[in-house]
Amino acid sequence: PWDRSVNLLHTQGYRILGLLAYWAPWTQPYSEAGYRDFERYAEAVARRYRNQIQAWEVWNEPNSGYWKGTPEQY
């Protein structure tokens, strides 16, 4: 469904801001393994949509309660 949505918006001339945030249920949040999983996920998504999404925001507003880790972890 994401491919279809991104394609539709892109072909209609919208500029898309991609959001990379939140932990997937298949990883361990705030762990070294979790950071590696998030890194691989972010790279894969950015590569997949590289010609359609012009900008990415990483973890929207981490200081508003969504991010439970430390600033150093962020």
PDB file of C-alpha atoms in Angstrom:
ATOM      1  CA  PRO A   1       0.000   0.000   0.000  1.00  0.00           C
ATOM      2  CA  TRP A   2       2.891   2.427   0.650  1.00  0.00           C
ATOM      3  CA  ASP A   3       4.228   2.035  -2.878  1.00  0.00           C
ATOM      4  CA  ARG A   4       0.815   2.847  -4.304  1.00  0.00           C
ATOM      5  CA  SER A   5       0.398   5.910  -2.053  1.00  0.00           C
ATOM      6  CA  VAL A   6       3.883   7.261  -2.728  1.00  0.00           C
ATOM      7  CA  ASN A   7       3.506   6.696  -6.479  1.00  0.00           C
ATOM      8  CA  LEU A   8       0.145   8.455  -6.565  1.00  0.00           C
ATOM      9  CA  LEU A   9       1.347  11.475  -4.606  1.00  0.00           C
ATOM     10  CA  HIS A  10       4.567  11.703  -6.592  1.00  0.00           C
ATOM     11  CA  THR A  11       2.822  11.527  -9.970  1.00  0.00           C
ATOM     12  CA  GLN A  12       0.395  14.242  -8.823  1.00  0.00           C
ATOM     13  CA  GLY A  13       3.329  16.551  -8.111  1.00  0.00           C
ATOM     14  CA  TYR A  14       3.301  16.413  -4.322  1.00  0.00           C
ATOM     15  CA  ARG A  15       6.582  16.787  -2.476  1.00  0.00           C
ATOM     16  CA  ILE A  16       6.664  14.067   0.143  1.00  0.00           C
ATOM     17  CA  LEU A  17       8.313  14.288   3.551  1.00  0.00           C
ATOM     18  CA  GLY A  18       9.154  10.767   4.691  1.00  0.00           C
ATOM     19  CA  LEU A  19       9.039  10.058   8.408  1.00  0.00           C
ATOM     20  CA  LEU A  20      11.355   7.457   9.932  1.00  0.00           C
ATOM     21  CA  ALA A  21      10.163   6.925  13.475  1.00  0.00           C
ATOM     22  CA  TYR A  22       9.031   4.447  16.082  1.00  0.00           C
ATOM     23  CA  TRP A  23      10.281   0.970  16.795  1.00  0.00           C
ATOM     24  CA  ALA A  24       9.092  -1.941  14.714  1.00  0.00           C
ATOM     25  CA  PRO A  25       7.508  -4.776  16.700  1.00  0.00           C
ATOM     26  CA  TRP A  26      10.194  -7.167  15.431  1.00  0.00           C
ATOM     27  CA  THR A  27      13.156  -5.398  17.043  1.00  0.00           C
ATOM     28  CA  GLN A  28      14.462  -4.650  20.530  1.00  0.00           C
ATOM     29  CA  PRO A  29      13.979  -0.929  21.273  1.00  0.00           C
ATOM     30  CA  TYR A  30      16.925   1.036  22.687  1.00  0.00           C
ATOM     31  CA  SER A  31      19.386  -1.820  22.197  1.00  0.00           C
ATOM     32  CA  GLU A  32      22.401  -2.152  19.915  1.00  0.00           C
ATOM     33  CA  ALA A  33      20.452  -4.692  17.854  1.00  0.00           C
ATOM     34  CA  GLY A  34      17.517  -2.280  17.672  1.00  0.00           C
ATOM     35  CA  TYR A  35      19.719   0.557  16.428  1.00  0.00           C
ATOM     36  CA  ARG A  36      21.197  -1.696  13.732  1.00  0.00           C
ATOM     37  CA  ASP A  37      17.705  -2.816  12.688  1.00  0.00           C
ATOM     38  CA  PHE A  38      16.509   0.800  12.510  1.00  0.00           C
ATOM     39  CA  GLU A  39      19.587   1.756  10.482  1.00  0.00           C
ATOM     40  CA  ARG A  40      18.983  -1.056   7.972  1.00  0.00           C
ATOM     41  CA  TYR A  41      15.287  -0.186   7.774  1.00  0.00           C
ATOM     42  CA  ALA A  42      15.980   3.533   7.213  1.00  0.00           C
ATOM     43  CA  GLU A  43      18.518   2.790   4.492  1.00  0.00           C
ATOM     44  CA  ALA A  44      16.197   0.354   2.725  1.00  0.00           C
ATOM     45  CA  VAL A  45      13.260   2.754   2.756  1.00  0.00           C
ATOM     46  CA  ALA A  46      15.385   5.704   1.600  1.00  0.00           C
ATOM     47  CA  ARG A  47      16.787   3.633  -1.261  1.00  0.00           C
ATOM     48  CA  ARG A  48      13.365   2.312  -2.248  1.00  0.00           C
ATOM     49  CA  TYR A  49      11.843   5.804  -2.512  1.00  0.00           C
ATOM     50  CA  ARG A  50      14.980   7.759  -3.454  1.00  0.00           C
ATOM     51  CA  ASN A  51      13.426   9.186  -6.615  1.00  0.00           C
ATOM     52  CA  GLN A  52      10.065  10.002  -5.043  1.00  0.00           C
ATOM     53  CA  ILE A  53      10.675  11.298  -1.524  1.00  0.00           C
ATOM     54  CA  GLN A  54      12.877  14.369  -1.367  1.00  0.00           C
ATOM     55  CA  ALA A  55      13.357  14.727   2.396  1.00  0.00           C
ATOM     56  CA  TRP A  56      13.274  12.562   5.491  1.00  0.00           C
ATOM     57  CA  GLU A  57      12.532  13.427   9.095  1.00  0.00           C
ATOM     58  CA  VAL A  58      14.020  11.079  11.673  1.00  0.00           C
ATOM     59  CA  TRP A  59      11.933  10.472  14.763  1.00  0.00           C
ATOM     60  CA  ASN A  60       9.463  13.344  14.860  1.00  0.00           C
ATOM     61  CA  GLU A  61       9.726  15.405  18.057  1.00  0.00           C
ATOM     62  CA  PRO A  62      11.744  13.011  20.212  1.00  0.00           C
ATOM     63  CA  ASN A  63      11.419  15.386  23.168  1.00  0.00           C
ATOM     64  CA  SER A  64       7.610  15.107  23.344  1.00  0.00           C
ATOM     65  CA  GLY A  65       7.400  11.681  24.961  1.00  0.00           C
ATOM     66  CA  TYR A  66       7.627   9.384  21.951  1.00  0.00           C
ATOM     67  CA  TRP A  67      11.353   8.767  22.442  1.00  0.00           C
ATOM     68  CA  LYS A  68      12.093   7.015  25.741  1.00  0.00           C
ATOM     69  CA  GLY A  69      15.873   6.856  25.339  1.00  0.00           C
ATOM     70  CA  THR A  70      18.562   9.362  26.216  1.00  0.00           C
ATOM     71  CA  PRO A  71      19.680  12.274  24.011  1.00  0.00           C
ATOM     72  CA  GLU A  72      22.907  10.363  23.378  1.00  0.00           C
ATOM     73  CA  GLN A  73      20.953   7.374  22.115  1.00  0.00           C
ATOM     74  CA  TYR A  74      18.946   9.605  19.826  1.00  0.00           C
TER      75      TYR A  74
END
